Tab-separated table of C-alpha atoms in Angstrom:
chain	number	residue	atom	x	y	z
P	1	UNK	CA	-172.031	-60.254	-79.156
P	2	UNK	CA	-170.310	-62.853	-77.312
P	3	UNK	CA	-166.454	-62.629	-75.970
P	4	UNK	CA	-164.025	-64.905	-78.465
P	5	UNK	CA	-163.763	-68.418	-76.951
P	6	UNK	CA	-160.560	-69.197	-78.720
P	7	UNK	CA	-157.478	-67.025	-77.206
P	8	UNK	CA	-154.617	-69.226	-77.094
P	9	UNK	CA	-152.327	-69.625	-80.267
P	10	UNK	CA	-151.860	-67.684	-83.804
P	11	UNK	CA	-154.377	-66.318	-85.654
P	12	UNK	CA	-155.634	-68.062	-88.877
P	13	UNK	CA	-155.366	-65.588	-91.507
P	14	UNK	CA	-156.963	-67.048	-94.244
P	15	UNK	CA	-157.752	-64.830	-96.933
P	16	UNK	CA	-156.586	-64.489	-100.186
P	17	UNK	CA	-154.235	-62.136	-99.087
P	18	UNK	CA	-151.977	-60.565	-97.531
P	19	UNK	CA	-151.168	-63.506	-96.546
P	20	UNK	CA	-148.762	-65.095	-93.834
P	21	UNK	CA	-145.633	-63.933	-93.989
P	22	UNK	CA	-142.791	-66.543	-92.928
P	23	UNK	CA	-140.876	-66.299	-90.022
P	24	UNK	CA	-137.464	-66.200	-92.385
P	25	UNK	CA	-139.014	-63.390	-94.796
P	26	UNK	CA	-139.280	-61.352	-90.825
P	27	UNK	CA	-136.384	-62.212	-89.993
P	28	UNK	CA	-134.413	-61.445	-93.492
P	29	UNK	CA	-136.567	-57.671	-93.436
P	30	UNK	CA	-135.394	-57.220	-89.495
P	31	UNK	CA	-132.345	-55.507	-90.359
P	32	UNK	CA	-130.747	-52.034	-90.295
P	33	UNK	CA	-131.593	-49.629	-92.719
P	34	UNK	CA	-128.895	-49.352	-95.465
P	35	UNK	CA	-127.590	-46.423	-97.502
P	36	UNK	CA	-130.186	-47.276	-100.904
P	37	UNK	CA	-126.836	-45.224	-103.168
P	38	UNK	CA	-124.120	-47.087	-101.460
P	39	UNK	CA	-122.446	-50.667	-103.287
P	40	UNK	CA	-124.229	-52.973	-100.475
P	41	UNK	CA	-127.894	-51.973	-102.237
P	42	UNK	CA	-126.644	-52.256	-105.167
P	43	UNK	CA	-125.922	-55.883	-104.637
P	44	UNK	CA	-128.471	-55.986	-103.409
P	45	UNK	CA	-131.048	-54.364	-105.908
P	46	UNK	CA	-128.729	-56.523	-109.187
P	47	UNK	CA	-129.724	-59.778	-107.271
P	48	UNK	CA	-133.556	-59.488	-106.645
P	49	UNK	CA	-133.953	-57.845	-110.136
P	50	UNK	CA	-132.274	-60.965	-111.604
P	51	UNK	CA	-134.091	-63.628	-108.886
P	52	UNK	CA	-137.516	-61.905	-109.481
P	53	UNK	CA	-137.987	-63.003	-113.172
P	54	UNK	CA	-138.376	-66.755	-112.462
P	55	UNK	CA	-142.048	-66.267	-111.042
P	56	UNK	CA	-142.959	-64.653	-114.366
P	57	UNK	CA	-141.404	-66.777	-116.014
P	58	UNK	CA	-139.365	-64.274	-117.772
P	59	UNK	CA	-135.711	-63.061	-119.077
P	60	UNK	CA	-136.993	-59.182	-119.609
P	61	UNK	CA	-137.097	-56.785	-117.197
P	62	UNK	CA	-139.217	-56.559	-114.228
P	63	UNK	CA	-139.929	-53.299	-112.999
P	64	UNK	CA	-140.106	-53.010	-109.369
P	65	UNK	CA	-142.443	-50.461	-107.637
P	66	UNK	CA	-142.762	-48.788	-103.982
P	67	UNK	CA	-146.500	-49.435	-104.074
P	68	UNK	CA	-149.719	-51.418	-104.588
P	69	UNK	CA	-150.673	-53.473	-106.889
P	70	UNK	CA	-152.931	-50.868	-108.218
P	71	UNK	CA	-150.774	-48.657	-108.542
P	72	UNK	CA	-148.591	-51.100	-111.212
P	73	UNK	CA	-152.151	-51.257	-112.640
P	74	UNK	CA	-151.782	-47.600	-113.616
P	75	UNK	CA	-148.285	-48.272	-114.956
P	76	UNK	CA	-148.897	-50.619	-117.201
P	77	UNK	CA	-151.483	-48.298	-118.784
P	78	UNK	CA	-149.760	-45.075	-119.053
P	79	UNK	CA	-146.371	-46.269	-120.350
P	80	UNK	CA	-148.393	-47.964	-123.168
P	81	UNK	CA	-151.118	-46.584	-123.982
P	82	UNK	CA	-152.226	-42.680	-125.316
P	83	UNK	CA	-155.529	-41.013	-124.246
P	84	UNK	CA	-158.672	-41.852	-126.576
P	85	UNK	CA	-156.927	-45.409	-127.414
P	86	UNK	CA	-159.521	-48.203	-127.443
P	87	UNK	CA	-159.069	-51.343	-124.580
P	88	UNK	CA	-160.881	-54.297	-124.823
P	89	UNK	CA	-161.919	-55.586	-120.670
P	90	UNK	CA	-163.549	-58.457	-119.538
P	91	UNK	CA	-165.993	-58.524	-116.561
P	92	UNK	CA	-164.616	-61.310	-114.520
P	93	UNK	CA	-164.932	-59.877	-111.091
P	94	UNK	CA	-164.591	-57.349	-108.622
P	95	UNK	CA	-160.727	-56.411	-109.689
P	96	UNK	CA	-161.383	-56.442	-113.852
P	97	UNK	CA	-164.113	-54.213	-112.797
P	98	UNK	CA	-161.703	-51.808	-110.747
P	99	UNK	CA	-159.131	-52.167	-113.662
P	100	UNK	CA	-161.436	-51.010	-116.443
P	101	UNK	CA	-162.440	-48.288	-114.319
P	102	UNK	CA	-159.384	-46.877	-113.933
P	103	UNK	CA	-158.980	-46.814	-117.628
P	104	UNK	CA	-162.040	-45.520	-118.220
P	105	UNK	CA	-160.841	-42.391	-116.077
P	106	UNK	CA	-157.612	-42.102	-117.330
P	107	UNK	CA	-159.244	-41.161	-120.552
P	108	UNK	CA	-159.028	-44.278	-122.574
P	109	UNK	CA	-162.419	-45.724	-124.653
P	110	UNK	CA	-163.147	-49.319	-122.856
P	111	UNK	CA	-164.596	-52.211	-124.503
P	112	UNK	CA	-165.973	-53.789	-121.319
P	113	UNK	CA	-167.406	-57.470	-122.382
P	114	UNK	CA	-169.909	-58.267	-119.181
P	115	UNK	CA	-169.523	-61.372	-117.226
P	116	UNK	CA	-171.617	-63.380	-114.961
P	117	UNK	CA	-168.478	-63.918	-112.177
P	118	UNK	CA	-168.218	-67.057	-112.604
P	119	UNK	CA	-165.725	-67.794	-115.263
P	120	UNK	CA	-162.825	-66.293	-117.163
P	121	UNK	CA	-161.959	-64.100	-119.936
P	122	UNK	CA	-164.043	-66.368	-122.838
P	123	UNK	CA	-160.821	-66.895	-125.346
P	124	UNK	CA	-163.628	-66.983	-128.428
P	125	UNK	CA	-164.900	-63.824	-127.447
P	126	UNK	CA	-161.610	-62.337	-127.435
P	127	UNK	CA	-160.699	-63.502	-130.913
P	128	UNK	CA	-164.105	-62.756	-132.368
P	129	UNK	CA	-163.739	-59.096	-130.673
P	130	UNK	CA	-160.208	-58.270	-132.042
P	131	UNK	CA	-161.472	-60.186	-135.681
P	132	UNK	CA	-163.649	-57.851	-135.946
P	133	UNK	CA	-161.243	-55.000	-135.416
P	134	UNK	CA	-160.119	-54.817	-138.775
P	135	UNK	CA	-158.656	-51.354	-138.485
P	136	UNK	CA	-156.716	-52.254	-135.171
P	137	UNK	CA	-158.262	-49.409	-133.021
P	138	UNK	CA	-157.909	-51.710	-129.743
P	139	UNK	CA	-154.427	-50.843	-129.003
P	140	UNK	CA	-154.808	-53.134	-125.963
P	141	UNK	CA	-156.593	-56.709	-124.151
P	142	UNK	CA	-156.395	-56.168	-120.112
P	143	UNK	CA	-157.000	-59.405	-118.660
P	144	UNK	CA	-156.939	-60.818	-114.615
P	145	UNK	CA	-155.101	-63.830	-114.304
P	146	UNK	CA	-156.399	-64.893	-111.463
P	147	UNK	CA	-159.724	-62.928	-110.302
P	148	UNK	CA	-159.314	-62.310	-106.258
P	149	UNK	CA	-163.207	-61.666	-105.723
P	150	UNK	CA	-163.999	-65.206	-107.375
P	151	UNK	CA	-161.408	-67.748	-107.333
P	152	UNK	CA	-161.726	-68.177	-111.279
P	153	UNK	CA	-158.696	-68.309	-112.788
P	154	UNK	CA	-158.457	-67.441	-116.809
P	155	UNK	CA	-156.819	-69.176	-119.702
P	156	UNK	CA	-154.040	-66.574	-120.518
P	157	UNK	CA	-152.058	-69.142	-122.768
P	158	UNK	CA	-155.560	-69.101	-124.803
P	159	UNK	CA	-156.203	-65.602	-124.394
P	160	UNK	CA	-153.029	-65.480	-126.679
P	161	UNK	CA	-153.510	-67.643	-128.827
P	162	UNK	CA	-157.117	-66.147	-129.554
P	163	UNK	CA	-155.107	-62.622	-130.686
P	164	UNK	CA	-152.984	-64.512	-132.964
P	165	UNK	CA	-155.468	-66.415	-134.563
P	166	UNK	CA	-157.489	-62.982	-135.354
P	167	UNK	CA	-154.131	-61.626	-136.294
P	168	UNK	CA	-154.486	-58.389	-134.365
P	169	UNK	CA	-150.785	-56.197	-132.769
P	170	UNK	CA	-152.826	-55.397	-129.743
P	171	UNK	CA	-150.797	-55.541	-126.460
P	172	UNK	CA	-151.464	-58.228	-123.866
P	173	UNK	CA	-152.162	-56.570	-120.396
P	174	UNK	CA	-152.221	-59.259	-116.859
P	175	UNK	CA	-152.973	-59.080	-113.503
P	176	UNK	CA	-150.960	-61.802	-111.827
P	177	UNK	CA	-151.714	-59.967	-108.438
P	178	UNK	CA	-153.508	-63.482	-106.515
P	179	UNK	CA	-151.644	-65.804	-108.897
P	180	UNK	CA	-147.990	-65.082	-109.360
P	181	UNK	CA	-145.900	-67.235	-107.031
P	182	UNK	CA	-148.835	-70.047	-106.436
P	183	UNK	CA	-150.392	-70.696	-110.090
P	184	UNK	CA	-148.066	-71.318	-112.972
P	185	UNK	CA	-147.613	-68.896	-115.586
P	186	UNK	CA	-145.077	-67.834	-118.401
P	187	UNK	CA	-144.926	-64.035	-119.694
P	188	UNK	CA	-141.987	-65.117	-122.070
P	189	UNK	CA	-144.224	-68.304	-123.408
P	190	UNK	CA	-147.749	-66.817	-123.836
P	191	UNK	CA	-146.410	-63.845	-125.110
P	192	UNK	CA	-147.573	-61.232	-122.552
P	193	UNK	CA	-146.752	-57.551	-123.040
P	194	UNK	CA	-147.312	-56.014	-119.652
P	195	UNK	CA	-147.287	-58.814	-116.333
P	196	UNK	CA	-148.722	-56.666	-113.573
P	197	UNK	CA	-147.986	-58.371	-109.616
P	198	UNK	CA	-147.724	-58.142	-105.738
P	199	UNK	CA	-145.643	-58.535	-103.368
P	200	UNK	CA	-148.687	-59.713	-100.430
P	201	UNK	CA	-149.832	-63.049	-101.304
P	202	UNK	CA	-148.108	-65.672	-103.276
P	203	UNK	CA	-144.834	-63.905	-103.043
P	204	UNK	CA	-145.107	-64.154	-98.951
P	205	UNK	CA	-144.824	-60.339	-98.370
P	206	UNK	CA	-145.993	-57.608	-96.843
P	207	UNK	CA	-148.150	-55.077	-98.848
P	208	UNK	CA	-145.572	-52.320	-100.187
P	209	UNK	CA	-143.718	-53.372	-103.796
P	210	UNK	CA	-145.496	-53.722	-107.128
P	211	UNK	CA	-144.416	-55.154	-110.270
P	212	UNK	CA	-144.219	-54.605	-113.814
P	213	UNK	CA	-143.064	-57.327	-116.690
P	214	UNK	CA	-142.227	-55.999	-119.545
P	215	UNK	CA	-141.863	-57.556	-123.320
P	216	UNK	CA	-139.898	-55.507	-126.179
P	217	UNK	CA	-143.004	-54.818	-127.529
P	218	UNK	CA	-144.408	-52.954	-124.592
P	219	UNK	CA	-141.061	-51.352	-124.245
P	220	UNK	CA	-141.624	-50.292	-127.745
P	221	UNK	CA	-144.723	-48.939	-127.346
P	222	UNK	CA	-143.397	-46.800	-124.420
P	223	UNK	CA	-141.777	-44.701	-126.571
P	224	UNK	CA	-144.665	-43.342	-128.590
P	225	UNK	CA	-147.237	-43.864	-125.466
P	226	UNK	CA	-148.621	-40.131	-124.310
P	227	UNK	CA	-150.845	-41.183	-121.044
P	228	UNK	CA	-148.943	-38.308	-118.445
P	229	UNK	CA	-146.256	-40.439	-116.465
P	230	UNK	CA	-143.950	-39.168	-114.244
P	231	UNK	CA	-143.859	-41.229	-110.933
P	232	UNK	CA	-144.317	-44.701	-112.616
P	233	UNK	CA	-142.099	-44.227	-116.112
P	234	UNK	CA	-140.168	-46.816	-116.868
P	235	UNK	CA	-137.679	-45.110	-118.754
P	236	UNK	CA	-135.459	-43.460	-115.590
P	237	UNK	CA	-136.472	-46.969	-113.536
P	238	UNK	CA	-135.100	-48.880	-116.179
P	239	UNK	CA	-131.635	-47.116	-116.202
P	240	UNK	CA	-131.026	-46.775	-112.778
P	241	UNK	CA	-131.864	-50.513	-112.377
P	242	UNK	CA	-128.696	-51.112	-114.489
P	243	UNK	CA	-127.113	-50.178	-111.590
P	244	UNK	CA	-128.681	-52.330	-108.971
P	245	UNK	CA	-130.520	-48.706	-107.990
P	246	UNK	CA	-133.890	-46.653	-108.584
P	247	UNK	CA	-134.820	-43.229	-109.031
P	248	UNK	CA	-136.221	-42.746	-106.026
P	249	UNK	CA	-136.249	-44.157	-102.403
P	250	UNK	CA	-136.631	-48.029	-103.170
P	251	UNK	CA	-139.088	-50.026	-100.105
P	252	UNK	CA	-135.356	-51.375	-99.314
P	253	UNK	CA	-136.161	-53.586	-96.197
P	254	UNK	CA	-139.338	-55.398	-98.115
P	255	UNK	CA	-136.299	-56.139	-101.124
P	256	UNK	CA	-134.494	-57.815	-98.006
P	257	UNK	CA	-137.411	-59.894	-97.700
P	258	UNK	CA	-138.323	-60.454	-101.453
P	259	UNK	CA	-134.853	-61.608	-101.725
P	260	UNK	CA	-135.415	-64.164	-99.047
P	261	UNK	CA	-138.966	-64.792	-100.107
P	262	UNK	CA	-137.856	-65.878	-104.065
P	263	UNK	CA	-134.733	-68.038	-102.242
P	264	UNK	CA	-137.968	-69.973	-100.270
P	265	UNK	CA	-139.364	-70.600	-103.727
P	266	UNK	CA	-136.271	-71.643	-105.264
P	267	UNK	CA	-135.688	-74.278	-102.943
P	268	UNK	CA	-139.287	-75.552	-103.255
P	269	UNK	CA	-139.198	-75.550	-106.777
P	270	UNK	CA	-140.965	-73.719	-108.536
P	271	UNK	CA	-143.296	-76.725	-110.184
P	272	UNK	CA	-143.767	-78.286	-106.668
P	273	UNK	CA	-145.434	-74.867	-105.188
P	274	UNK	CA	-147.461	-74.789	-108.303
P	275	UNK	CA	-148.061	-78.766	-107.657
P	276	UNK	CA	-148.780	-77.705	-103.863
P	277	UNK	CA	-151.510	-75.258	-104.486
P	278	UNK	CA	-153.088	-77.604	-106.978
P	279	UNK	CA	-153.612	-79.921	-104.782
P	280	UNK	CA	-154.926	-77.838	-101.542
P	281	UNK	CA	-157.022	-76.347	-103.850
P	282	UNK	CA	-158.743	-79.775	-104.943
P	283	UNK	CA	-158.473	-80.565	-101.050
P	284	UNK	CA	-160.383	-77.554	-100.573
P	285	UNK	CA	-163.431	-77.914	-103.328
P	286	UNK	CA	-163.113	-81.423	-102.261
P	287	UNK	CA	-164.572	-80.118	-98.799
P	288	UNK	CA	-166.790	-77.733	-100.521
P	289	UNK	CA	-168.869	-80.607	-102.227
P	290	UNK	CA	-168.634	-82.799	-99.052
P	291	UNK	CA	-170.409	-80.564	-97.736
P	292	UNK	CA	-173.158	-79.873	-100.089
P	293	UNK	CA	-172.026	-76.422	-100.896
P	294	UNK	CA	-171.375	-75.016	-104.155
P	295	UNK	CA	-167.990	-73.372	-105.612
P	296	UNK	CA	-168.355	-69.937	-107.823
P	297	UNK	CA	-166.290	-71.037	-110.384
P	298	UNK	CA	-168.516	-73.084	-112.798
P	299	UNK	CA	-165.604	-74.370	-115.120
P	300	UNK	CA	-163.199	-76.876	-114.354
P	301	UNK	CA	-160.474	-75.654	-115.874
P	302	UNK	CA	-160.525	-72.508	-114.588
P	303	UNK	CA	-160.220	-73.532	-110.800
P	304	UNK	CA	-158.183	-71.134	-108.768
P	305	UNK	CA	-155.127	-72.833	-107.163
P	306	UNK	CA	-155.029	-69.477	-104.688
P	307	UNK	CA	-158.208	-69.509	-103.196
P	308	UNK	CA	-161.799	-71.072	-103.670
P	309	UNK	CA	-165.009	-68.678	-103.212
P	310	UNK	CA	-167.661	-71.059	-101.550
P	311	UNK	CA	-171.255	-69.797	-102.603
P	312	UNK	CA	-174.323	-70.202	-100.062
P	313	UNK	CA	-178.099	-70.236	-100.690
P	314	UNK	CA	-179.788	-66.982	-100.398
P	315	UNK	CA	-181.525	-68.614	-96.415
P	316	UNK	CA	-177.464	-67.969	-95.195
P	317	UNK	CA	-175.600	-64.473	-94.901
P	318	UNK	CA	-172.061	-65.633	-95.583
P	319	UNK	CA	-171.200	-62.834	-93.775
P	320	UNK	CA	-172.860	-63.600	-91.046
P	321	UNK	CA	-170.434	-67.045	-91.065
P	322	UNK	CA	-167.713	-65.773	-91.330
P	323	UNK	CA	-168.156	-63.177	-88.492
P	324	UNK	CA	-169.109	-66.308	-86.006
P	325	UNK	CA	-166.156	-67.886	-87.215
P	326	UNK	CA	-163.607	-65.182	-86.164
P	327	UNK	CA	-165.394	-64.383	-83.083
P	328	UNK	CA	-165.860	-68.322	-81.791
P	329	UNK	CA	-162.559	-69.494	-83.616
P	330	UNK	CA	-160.323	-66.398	-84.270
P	331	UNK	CA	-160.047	-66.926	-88.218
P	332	UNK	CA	-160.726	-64.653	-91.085
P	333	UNK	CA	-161.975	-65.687	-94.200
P	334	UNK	CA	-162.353	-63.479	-97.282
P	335	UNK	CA	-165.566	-61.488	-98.084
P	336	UNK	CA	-167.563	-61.546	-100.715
P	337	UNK	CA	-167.273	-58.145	-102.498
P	338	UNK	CA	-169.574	-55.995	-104.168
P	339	UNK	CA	-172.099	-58.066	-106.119
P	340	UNK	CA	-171.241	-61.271	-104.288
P	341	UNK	CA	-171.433	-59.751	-100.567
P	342	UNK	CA	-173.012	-61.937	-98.044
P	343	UNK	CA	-173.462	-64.732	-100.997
P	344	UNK	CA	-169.909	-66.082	-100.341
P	345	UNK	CA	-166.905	-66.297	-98.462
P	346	UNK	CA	-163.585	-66.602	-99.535
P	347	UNK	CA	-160.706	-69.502	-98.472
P	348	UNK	CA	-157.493	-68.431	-99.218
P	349	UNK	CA	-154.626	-71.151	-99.423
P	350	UNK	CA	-151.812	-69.669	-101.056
P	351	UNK	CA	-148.491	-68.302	-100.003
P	352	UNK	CA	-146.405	-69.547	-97.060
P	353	UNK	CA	-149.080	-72.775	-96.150
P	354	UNK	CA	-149.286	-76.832	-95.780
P	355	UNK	CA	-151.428	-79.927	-95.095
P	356	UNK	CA	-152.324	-79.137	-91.424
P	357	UNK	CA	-152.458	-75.202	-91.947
P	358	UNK	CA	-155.082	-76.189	-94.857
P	359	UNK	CA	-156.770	-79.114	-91.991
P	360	UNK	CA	-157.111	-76.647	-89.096
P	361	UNK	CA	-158.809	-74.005	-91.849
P	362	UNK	CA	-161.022	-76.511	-93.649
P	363	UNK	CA	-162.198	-77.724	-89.466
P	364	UNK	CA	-162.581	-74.256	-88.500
P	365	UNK	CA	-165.009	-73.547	-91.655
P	366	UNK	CA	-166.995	-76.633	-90.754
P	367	UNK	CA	-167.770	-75.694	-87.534
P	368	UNK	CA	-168.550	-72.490	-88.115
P	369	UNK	CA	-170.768	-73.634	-90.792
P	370	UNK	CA	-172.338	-75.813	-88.063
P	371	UNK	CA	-172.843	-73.084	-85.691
P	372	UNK	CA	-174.163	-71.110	-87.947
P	373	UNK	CA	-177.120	-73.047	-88.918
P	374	UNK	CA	-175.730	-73.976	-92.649
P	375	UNK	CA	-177.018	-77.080	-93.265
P	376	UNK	CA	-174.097	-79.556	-94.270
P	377	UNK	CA	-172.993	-82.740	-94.656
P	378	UNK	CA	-170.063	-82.773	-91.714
P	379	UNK	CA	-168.202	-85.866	-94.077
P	380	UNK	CA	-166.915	-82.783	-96.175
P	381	UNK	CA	-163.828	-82.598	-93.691
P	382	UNK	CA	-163.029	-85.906	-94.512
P	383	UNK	CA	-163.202	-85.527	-97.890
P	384	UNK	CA	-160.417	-83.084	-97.952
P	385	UNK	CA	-158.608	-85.210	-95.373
P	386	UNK	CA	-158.652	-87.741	-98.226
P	387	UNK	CA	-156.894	-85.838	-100.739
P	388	UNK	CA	-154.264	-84.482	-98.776
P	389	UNK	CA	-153.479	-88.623	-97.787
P	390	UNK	CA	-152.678	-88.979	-101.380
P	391	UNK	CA	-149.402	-88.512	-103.054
């Protein structure tokens, strides 16, 4: 193997995530520990609870966890759900997969619709499923906003409407995990029960706090839920929080930094980093195409603003790119997991990112596409470059 040739100046992390975190969100989480029972926390704790809800686009509570995002998956399952209840799943990736899974071994009966990984949760499937429920044994529809693995991004506004057009009272379950923070979305508006997040990627974080939305209706269904729950129950979470405090040790220097990292958002606006990612995204399958390469998602409208998954011909291990590429230009891109490894590699352009940091990723893919051997069309720089000139 040969030695890097690229040691001077910051590392690209591109992946979907964690992803960079900005030199204020350091800064605001380089600061002494403080006592997490004393009135300074709590002021603390009252004003992140409050600043948190405008990513989800919410005025319920958001539950905030000292963990991973998988670990708010298994939240939002056992305060709502009882053992032998029926889920309805949808195979859109790596993470659905993972998600159903854990489910399945919590002891709940999984309807697990397969998918091809390269679009979204099908809206008519969802209706026709839950039509055809007619004694409502799916007490729940877990869906992934935004899959990480694929950069397919589902219609959760239609997964909605789909339930109420088959009339069905089963709970609405998302994974904003890649999404919240960089893709638009509204719990309160599409009528979402459960909003599961993270604080690593579009929230400009470091791994460490977790997230649960939560409707009426889910808080509703807490009550009767009998999934074991200790650790994650809302209840005792929920009543300290009323406080500005938690039941346990909070992550209290990451809440320094979430506090800094929603006041970054705030000044943006939230529609302009929505508008942002938009357009690096169509920057980004703009260089795809220039290049003669093909994007996993197959449907237009369900183009990740977070992060594109570039798929190569079965003569090219994308692995094999993108280890060249960190060696030769000290960048990492994301891998292809599971079923997709070696077929593609992942761009992430989300979180704390702008015109040139999207430029000086989309060159460093191009050449390592060149060295490589991938044949390409090198005017696929260009075409990015083109987008990012306009407005």
């Amino acid at each position: 193997m040969s030695v890097t040739t690229s040691t001077g100046g910051r590392h690209f992390l591109q992946i979907p995530g964690p992803t960079n975190v900005p030199d204020r969100v350091l800064r605001a989480m380089d600061f002494p520990t403080i006592d997490h029972r004393g009135p300074e926390f709590a002021a603390l704790g009252k004003e992140v609870l409050e600043a948190v809800k405008a990513p989800f686009g919410t005025t319920q509570p958001v539950i905030i966890y000292p963990a991973s995002g998988t670990g708010a998956w298994e939240a939002a399952l056992v305060n709502t759900l009882s053992p032998g209840d029926r889920v309805l799943c949808f195979e859109t990736g790596h993470f659905a997969t993972l998600w159903q899974k854990m489910a399945t071994e919590m002891g709940l009966e999984v309807d697990f619709v397969p998918g091809d990984w390269r679009h979204g949760v099908p809206p008519e499937a969802v209706q026709e499923k839950l039509a055809a429920d007619t004694g409502h044994e799916i007490k729940a529809v877990m869906v992934v906003h935004n899959e990480t693995s694929t950069g397919v991004t589902s219609r959760v506004g239609e997964v909605r409407q789909a339930i109420d057009a088959a009339g069905h009272p089963a709970l609405l379950l998302v994974d904003t995990i890649s999404s919240l923070g960089s893709i638009d979305y509204r719990h309160d508006e599409w009528g979402v029960d459960v909003t599961i997040s993270g604080s690593q990627k579009g929230l400009m974080l470091p791994p460490g706090i977790s997230f649960n939305a939560i409707s009426d209706k889910a808080l509703e269904a807490s009550k009767t839920a009998k999934l074991p729950r200790s650790y994650w129950n809302w209840e005792p979470i929920l009543a300290a929080n009323a406080n500005g405090f938690w039941p346990y040790t909070p992550a209290t220097n990451i809440l320094f930094g979430l506090k800094e990292a929603l006041k970054m958002l705030d000044e943006e606006g939230l529609p302009n980093v929505y508008a942002r990612h938009t357009r690096h995204a169509e920057a980004t399958r703009a260089a795809v195409r220039g290049w003669g390469l093909e994007v996993l998602a197959l449907d237009e409208r369900e183009y990740s603003g977070s992060l594109t998954a570039v798929l190569l011909s079965d003569e090219y291990d994308a692995d094999a790119v993108r280890e060249l590429i960190l060696r030769e230009y000290d960048m990492s891109l994301g891998a292809g997991l599971t079923k997709l490894a070696g077929k593609v590699f992942r761009i992430g352009h989300l979180g704390h990112f702008n015109d040139l940091t999207l430029a000086g990723t989309l060159a460093g893919v191009q050449m390592g596409l060149v060295r490589s051997g991938v044949k390409i069309d090198p005017t696929g720089l260009q075409a990015a470059l083109d987008r990012l000139q306009q407005p």
